[in-house]
Tab-separated table of C-alpha atoms in Angstrom:
chain	number	residue	atom	x	y	z
A	8	MET	CA	-151.381	-38.447	223.347
A	9	ILE	CA	-151.405	-34.576	221.056
A	10	ASP	CA	-150.570	-34.480	218.024
A	11	ARG	CA	-151.285	-31.487	215.318
A	12	SER	CA	-154.288	-32.547	214.508
A	13	THR	CA	-155.881	-32.503	218.433
A	14	VAL	CA	-157.964	-29.632	219.220
A	15	PHE	CA	-158.711	-28.240	222.478
A	16	GLY	CA	-161.798	-26.801	224.555
A	17	ILE	CA	-161.775	-24.268	227.246
A	18	ILE	CA	-164.176	-24.116	229.304
A	19	GLY	CA	-164.404	-20.373	231.039
A	20	LEU	CA	-162.254	-17.689	229.660
A	21	GLY	CA	-160.943	-16.352	232.422
A	22	LEU	CA	-157.867	-15.708	233.641
A	23	LEU	CA	-156.343	-19.121	232.949
A	24	GLY	CA	-158.760	-20.122	230.804
A	25	GLY	CA	-158.122	-17.627	228.996
A	26	SER	CA	-154.283	-17.966	229.656
A	27	TYR	CA	-154.643	-21.949	228.508
A	28	ALA	CA	-156.353	-20.874	224.847
A	29	LYS	CA	-153.116	-17.824	224.275
A	30	GLY	CA	-150.692	-20.909	225.048
A	31	LEU	CA	-151.745	-23.517	223.430
A	32	SER	CA	-153.018	-21.511	220.348
A	33	GLU	CA	-149.399	-19.624	220.866
A	34	ASN	CA	-148.256	-23.168	220.251
A	35	GLY	CA	-149.773	-23.568	217.016
A	36	TYR	CA	-153.241	-26.185	218.504
A	37	GLN	CA	-156.718	-25.536	217.553
A	38	VAL	CA	-158.409	-24.112	220.586
A	39	ILE	CA	-162.257	-23.841	220.532
A	40	GLY	CA	-163.474	-21.592	223.977
A	41	ILE	CA	-167.032	-21.329	225.824
A	42	ASP	CA	-168.034	-19.216	228.580
A	43	LEU	CA	-170.900	-17.628	229.711
A	44	SER	CA	-169.682	-14.218	228.779
A	45	ALA	CA	-170.457	-13.561	224.876
A	46	ASN	CA	-167.631	-10.517	225.391
A	47	ALA	CA	-165.542	-13.141	226.681
A	48	ALA	CA	-165.822	-15.146	223.888
A	49	GLU	CA	-165.486	-12.414	222.015
A	50	TYR	CA	-162.565	-11.270	222.983
A	51	ALA	CA	-160.612	-14.813	223.049
A	52	LEU	CA	-161.769	-14.389	218.976
A	53	LYS	CA	-160.457	-11.346	218.577
A	54	GLN	CA	-157.270	-11.995	220.014
A	55	GLY	CA	-156.328	-15.205	217.816
A	56	TRP	CA	-156.544	-17.115	220.616
A	57	CYS	CA	-159.566	-19.686	219.626
A	58	VAL	CA	-160.400	-20.645	216.646
A	59	LYS	CA	-164.007	-20.565	217.929
A	60	ALA	CA	-165.696	-19.351	220.307
A	61	GLY	CA	-168.966	-19.122	222.046
A	62	THR	CA	-171.581	-19.492	224.939
A	63	ASP	CA	-173.174	-22.413	223.545
A	64	PRO	CA	-171.568	-25.476	225.107
A	65	SER	CA	-172.159	-27.641	221.900
A	66	LEU	CA	-168.825	-25.854	220.395
A	67	LEU	CA	-167.200	-28.785	222.336
A	68	GLY	CA	-168.491	-32.086	220.528
A	69	GLU	CA	-165.441	-31.753	218.392
A	70	CYS	CA	-162.555	-31.249	221.217
A	71	ASP	CA	-160.625	-34.421	221.324
A	72	ILE	CA	-159.099	-32.513	224.792
A	73	VAL	CA	-161.439	-30.343	227.121
A	74	ILE	CA	-160.077	-28.712	230.249
A	75	SER	CA	-162.123	-27.042	232.728
A	76	ALA	CA	-161.369	-23.239	233.811
A	77	LEU	CA	-164.190	-23.502	236.282
A	78	TYR	CA	-165.125	-22.939	239.996
A	79	PRO	CA	-164.838	-26.435	240.848
A	80	ASN	CA	-168.881	-26.246	242.268
A	81	SER	CA	-169.579	-24.646	238.595
A	82	PHE	CA	-167.362	-27.445	237.314
A	83	ILE	CA	-169.342	-30.244	238.558
A	84	GLU	CA	-172.552	-28.619	237.566
A	85	TRP	CA	-172.041	-28.178	234.046
A	86	LEU	CA	-170.287	-31.527	233.940
A	87	LYS	CA	-173.928	-33.366	235.363
A	88	LYS	CA	-175.825	-31.156	232.439
A	89	TYR	CA	-173.762	-30.667	229.711
A	90	GLN	CA	-171.489	-34.157	229.619
A	91	ASP	CA	-173.316	-35.012	226.554
A	92	VAL	CA	-172.023	-32.754	224.389
A	93	LEU	CA	-168.210	-34.667	224.742
A	94	LYS	CA	-167.459	-36.854	221.937
A	95	SER	CA	-166.495	-40.262	222.466
A	96	GLY	CA	-162.957	-40.271	223.735
A	97	ALA	CA	-162.268	-37.185	225.080
A	98	LEU	CA	-160.256	-36.400	228.026
A	99	LEU	CA	-161.237	-34.548	230.542
A	100	SER	CA	-159.189	-32.240	232.524
A	101	ASP	CA	-159.216	-29.079	235.135
A	102	VAL	CA	-157.157	-26.623	236.583
A	103	THR	CA	-159.374	-26.700	239.677
A	104	GLY	CA	-157.324	-26.042	243.172
A	105	ILE	CA	-158.785	-28.560	245.153
A	106	LYS	CA	-158.385	-31.917	243.968
A	107	ARG	CA	-160.626	-35.199	246.496
A	108	TYR	CA	-164.101	-33.816	246.625
A	109	VAL	CA	-163.579	-33.131	242.463
A	110	ILE	CA	-162.896	-36.199	241.114
A	111	LYS	CA	-164.774	-38.225	243.703
A	112	GLU	CA	-168.045	-36.186	242.449
A	113	ILE	CA	-166.842	-36.270	238.609
A	114	SER	CA	-166.265	-40.052	239.349
A	115	ALA	CA	-170.009	-40.821	240.730
A	116	PHE	CA	-171.149	-39.627	236.981
A	117	LEU	CA	-168.857	-38.875	234.863
A	118	ARG	CA	-169.730	-40.951	231.499
A	119	LYS	CA	-167.840	-44.060	230.925
A	120	ASP	CA	-166.547	-43.417	227.411
A	121	VAL	CA	-164.511	-39.639	228.547
A	122	GLU	CA	-162.102	-40.383	230.918
A	123	PHE	CA	-161.077	-37.278	233.900
A	124	ILE	CA	-157.626	-36.847	234.566
A	125	ALA	CA	-157.188	-33.621	237.393
A	126	ALA	CA	-154.468	-31.475	236.811
A	127	HIS	CA	-153.706	-28.095	238.838
A	128	PRO	CA	-150.764	-25.265	237.214
A	129	MET	CA	-149.640	-23.526	239.903
A	130	ALA	CA	-149.853	-20.143	238.366
A	131	GLY	CA	-153.218	-17.912	239.958
A	132	ARG	CA	-153.175	-14.379	240.675
A	133	GLU	CA	-154.890	-11.946	242.679
A	134	PHE	CA	-157.385	-10.404	239.293
A	135	LYS	CA	-159.549	-12.588	237.232
A	136	GLY	CA	-161.140	-12.055	234.103
A	137	ILE	CA	-159.803	-12.879	230.277
A	138	GLU	CA	-158.205	-9.303	229.915
A	139	TYR	CA	-155.584	-10.227	232.268
A	140	ALA	CA	-154.565	-13.583	230.796
A	141	ASP	CA	-151.355	-14.070	229.897
A	142	SER	CA	-149.410	-17.897	228.913
A	143	GLY	CA	-146.245	-16.102	230.332
A	144	ARG	CA	-147.066	-16.656	234.008
A	145	PHE	CA	-146.800	-20.377	233.241
A	146	LYS	CA	-143.276	-20.262	232.211
A	147	GLY	CA	-141.094	-21.306	235.741
A	148	ALA	CA	-144.666	-22.299	237.475
A	149	ASN	CA	-145.279	-26.115	238.951
A	150	TYR	CA	-147.668	-28.004	237.126
A	151	ILE	CA	-149.510	-30.743	238.943
A	152	VAL	CA	-150.887	-33.971	237.428
A	153	VAL	CA	-153.236	-35.966	240.124
A	154	PRO	CA	-154.450	-39.371	239.594
A	155	THR	CA	-156.433	-42.143	240.416
A	156	GLN	CA	-156.064	-46.023	240.217
A	157	GLU	CA	-158.943	-45.579	237.185
A	158	ASN	CA	-156.669	-43.377	234.738
A	159	THR	CA	-154.970	-44.342	231.805
A	160	SER	CA	-151.143	-44.096	231.339
A	161	GLU	CA	-151.564	-42.128	228.209
A	162	ALA	CA	-154.177	-40.342	230.102
A	163	ILE	CA	-151.181	-39.284	232.885
A	164	GLU	CA	-148.661	-38.598	229.980
A	165	THR	CA	-150.886	-36.504	228.072
A	166	ALA	CA	-151.884	-34.543	231.224
A	167	GLU	CA	-148.643	-34.009	232.001
A	168	GLU	CA	-148.038	-32.940	227.741
A	169	ILE	CA	-150.020	-30.526	228.368
A	170	GLY	CA	-147.982	-28.672	231.417
A	171	ARG	CA	-144.424	-29.323	229.238
A	172	ILE	CA	-146.614	-27.200	225.983
A	173	LEU	CA	-147.433	-24.466	227.748
A	174	GLY	CA	-143.910	-24.032	229.760
A	175	PHE	CA	-144.527	-24.978	233.262
A	176	SER	CA	-140.502	-25.916	234.886
A	177	ASN	CA	-141.981	-28.586	236.937
A	178	ILE	CA	-144.309	-31.112	236.662
A	179	VAL	CA	-145.503	-33.342	239.084
A	180	LYS	CA	-147.485	-36.060	240.689
A	181	LEU	CA	-149.129	-36.292	243.470
A	182	SER	CA	-152.192	-38.056	245.026
A	183	ALA	CA	-155.706	-36.618	245.565
A	184	ASP	CA	-154.853	-36.610	249.266
A	185	ARG	CA	-151.310	-35.234	249.276
A	186	HIS	CA	-152.132	-32.305	246.668
A	187	ASP	CA	-154.655	-30.923	249.214
A	188	GLU	CA	-152.782	-31.735	252.240
A	189	MET	CA	-150.343	-29.147	250.629
A	190	ILE	CA	-152.041	-26.577	249.350
A	191	GLY	CA	-153.636	-26.862	252.639
A	192	TYR	CA	-150.267	-24.910	253.647
A	193	LEU	CA	-149.006	-23.405	251.222
A	194	SER	CA	-151.479	-21.718	249.530
A	195	GLN	CA	-154.764	-22.026	251.173
A	196	LEU	CA	-153.071	-20.948	254.794
A	197	THR	CA	-150.944	-18.174	252.992
A	198	HIS	CA	-154.121	-16.570	251.905
A	199	VAL	CA	-155.913	-16.785	254.927
A	200	ILE	CA	-153.130	-15.433	256.799
A	201	ALA	CA	-152.212	-12.457	253.741
A	202	VAL	CA	-156.836	-11.558	254.556
A	203	SER	CA	-156.353	-11.472	258.427
A	204	LEU	CA	-153.183	-9.223	258.281
A	205	MET	CA	-155.363	-6.545	256.157
A	206	ASN	CA	-158.611	-7.197	258.238
A	207	ALA	CA	-156.387	-7.210	261.949
A	208	ASN	CA	-155.933	-3.022	261.013
A	209	ASP	CA	-157.028	-0.490	259.000
A	210	ARG	CA	-153.654	1.242	258.298
A	211	THR	CA	-154.295	2.139	255.031
A	212	ASP	CA	-152.625	5.577	255.801
A	213	LEU	CA	-149.721	3.877	256.028
A	214	ALA	CA	-149.010	3.295	252.725
A	215	GLN	CA	-146.531	5.673	251.792
A	216	TYR	CA	-144.297	4.393	254.639
A	217	SER	CA	-144.548	0.789	253.534
A	218	GLY	CA	-141.450	-1.562	252.677
A	219	ASP	CA	-141.183	-4.514	251.032
A	220	SER	CA	-142.464	-7.227	254.122
A	221	PHE	CA	-145.451	-5.602	254.092
A	222	ARG	CA	-146.268	-5.509	250.092
A	223	ASP	CA	-144.672	-9.104	249.906
A	224	LEU	CA	-147.056	-10.175	252.631
A	225	THR	CA	-150.227	-9.299	251.750
A	226	ARG	CA	-150.183	-8.968	248.095
A	227	ILE	CA	-151.907	-12.043	247.731
A	228	ALA	CA	-155.055	-10.794	250.096
A	229	PHE	CA	-157.075	-9.024	246.968
A	230	ILE	CA	-158.339	-12.280	246.236
A	231	ASN	CA	-161.105	-14.154	244.679
A	232	GLU	CA	-164.040	-13.565	247.229
A	233	ASP	CA	-166.182	-15.529	244.958
A	234	LEU	CA	-163.687	-18.754	244.545
A	235	TRP	CA	-161.725	-19.112	247.796
A	236	PRO	CA	-163.758	-19.426	250.347
A	237	GLU	CA	-165.796	-22.634	247.948
A	238	LEU	CA	-162.034	-23.631	247.905
A	239	PHE	CA	-161.401	-23.478	251.778
A	240	VAL	CA	-164.060	-24.933	252.166
A	241	ARG	CA	-164.059	-28.231	250.365
A	242	ASN	CA	-160.718	-28.559	251.900
A	243	LYS	CA	-161.190	-28.023	255.818
A	244	ASP	CA	-159.749	-30.513	257.243
A	245	TYR	CA	-156.540	-30.008	256.195
A	246	LEU	CA	-156.780	-25.631	255.963
A	247	LEU	CA	-158.220	-26.294	260.067
A	248	GLU	CA	-155.829	-28.092	260.676
A	249	GLU	CA	-152.874	-25.652	259.250
A	250	ILE	CA	-154.937	-22.184	260.604
A	251	ASP	CA	-154.299	-24.174	264.273
A	252	ALA	CA	-151.045	-24.879	264.088
A	253	PHE	CA	-149.578	-21.564	262.978
A	254	VAL	CA	-152.415	-19.682	265.311
A	255	ASN	CA	-150.105	-22.169	268.027
A	256	GLU	CA	-146.698	-20.363	267.175
A	257	MET	CA	-147.522	-17.277	266.772
A	258	ILE	CA	-149.357	-17.850	270.807
A	259	CYS	CA	-145.237	-19.490	270.897
A	260	PHE	CA	-143.322	-16.288	269.438
A	261	ARG	CA	-146.464	-13.664	271.598
A	262	ASN	CA	-145.627	-15.554	274.667
A	263	LEU	CA	-141.648	-15.393	273.950
A	264	ILE	CA	-141.879	-11.516	273.443
A	265	GLU	CA	-144.022	-11.047	276.790
A	266	THR	CA	-141.124	-12.454	278.717
A	267	GLU	CA	-138.863	-10.901	276.856
A	268	ASP	CA	-137.410	-14.480	275.864
A	269	TYR	CA	-134.528	-13.208	273.817
A	270	GLU	CA	-132.662	-16.481	273.399
A	271	GLY	CA	-135.685	-18.489	272.721
A	272	MET	CA	-136.821	-15.721	269.534
A	273	LYS	CA	-133.381	-16.005	268.432
A	274	GLN	CA	-134.033	-20.076	268.154
A	275	ARG	CA	-136.890	-19.823	266.494
A	276	LEU	CA	-135.754	-17.134	263.937
A	277	LYS	CA	-132.619	-19.586	263.335
A	278	GLN	CA	-135.074	-22.429	262.632
A	279	SER	CA	-137.021	-20.236	260.416
A	280	GLY	CA	-134.001	-19.072	258.669
A	281	VAL	CA	-132.263	-22.416	258.160
A	282	ARG	CA	-135.673	-24.447	256.782
A	283	ARG	CA	-136.019	-20.944	254.260
A	284	LYS	CA	-132.937	-21.394	253.538
A	285	ALA	CA	-133.451	-25.359	252.579
A	286	PHE	CA	-136.607	-24.630	250.481
A	287	THR	CA	-134.510	-21.906	248.359
A	288	GLU	CA	-132.091	-24.542	247.797
A	289	ALA	CA	-135.171	-27.260	247.082
A	290	GLU	CA	-136.707	-24.812	244.347
A	291	LYS	CA	-133.076	-24.041	243.426
A	292	GLN	CA	-132.731	-27.319	242.116
A	293	ARG	CA	-135.801	-27.641	240.606
């Protein structure tokens, strides 16, 4: 479990890694960070978010809990190369947006004296880089712990405690399969829709006329082009199902418009309103 002597390590001092370092340090914990960029490490030091930071992975040797904020493939490759720097008994966690692939790959080679417990902070932003780090993004956000049968109860409780320390308001547990199914709909599909909406028509000249609907729908189209293709491909079974379901619904609505089926459109609008209201009520009850 976590106490005031616990030393945290962060791999990757970007948007989320920097936000973790900031949030943990604000709560009185020692944080050691590493990044490929010496500038990012220097930034974390100057901000007082890390007691040590640099590009050398061996800095993590004194850390009790190490959290990777790398992209999935980079995390796996980093761990294959540098897992020996982790001290015996260390707890390893992550922030990656896909879980089945990451857990399967890591479980195949991770040292037996290091335990990995997957987690996913639902608090991403459309920007990248440590200069955008903000621990306030965690307030009111969801935090998902993704345990397996191999995880100890202590590791699961520690992962949940990390979420509480950082200020997440809703902490839940999901299986890796359920997590990836859920994320395919709630996150990945919505990003695909936003990107497709922006790419369907080059009408940036209409910016002076747009209202909240277009701005809200396309905010997440400003997307990290290095990360998201990786997430899409590694979860493509669930994501393709969601895209197909969405396309079918769009075709259905298109046909209602083409045939001037007012009653059919009213029914679709009523149903969506009922479902959105239920979603809002569920959020309020968290």
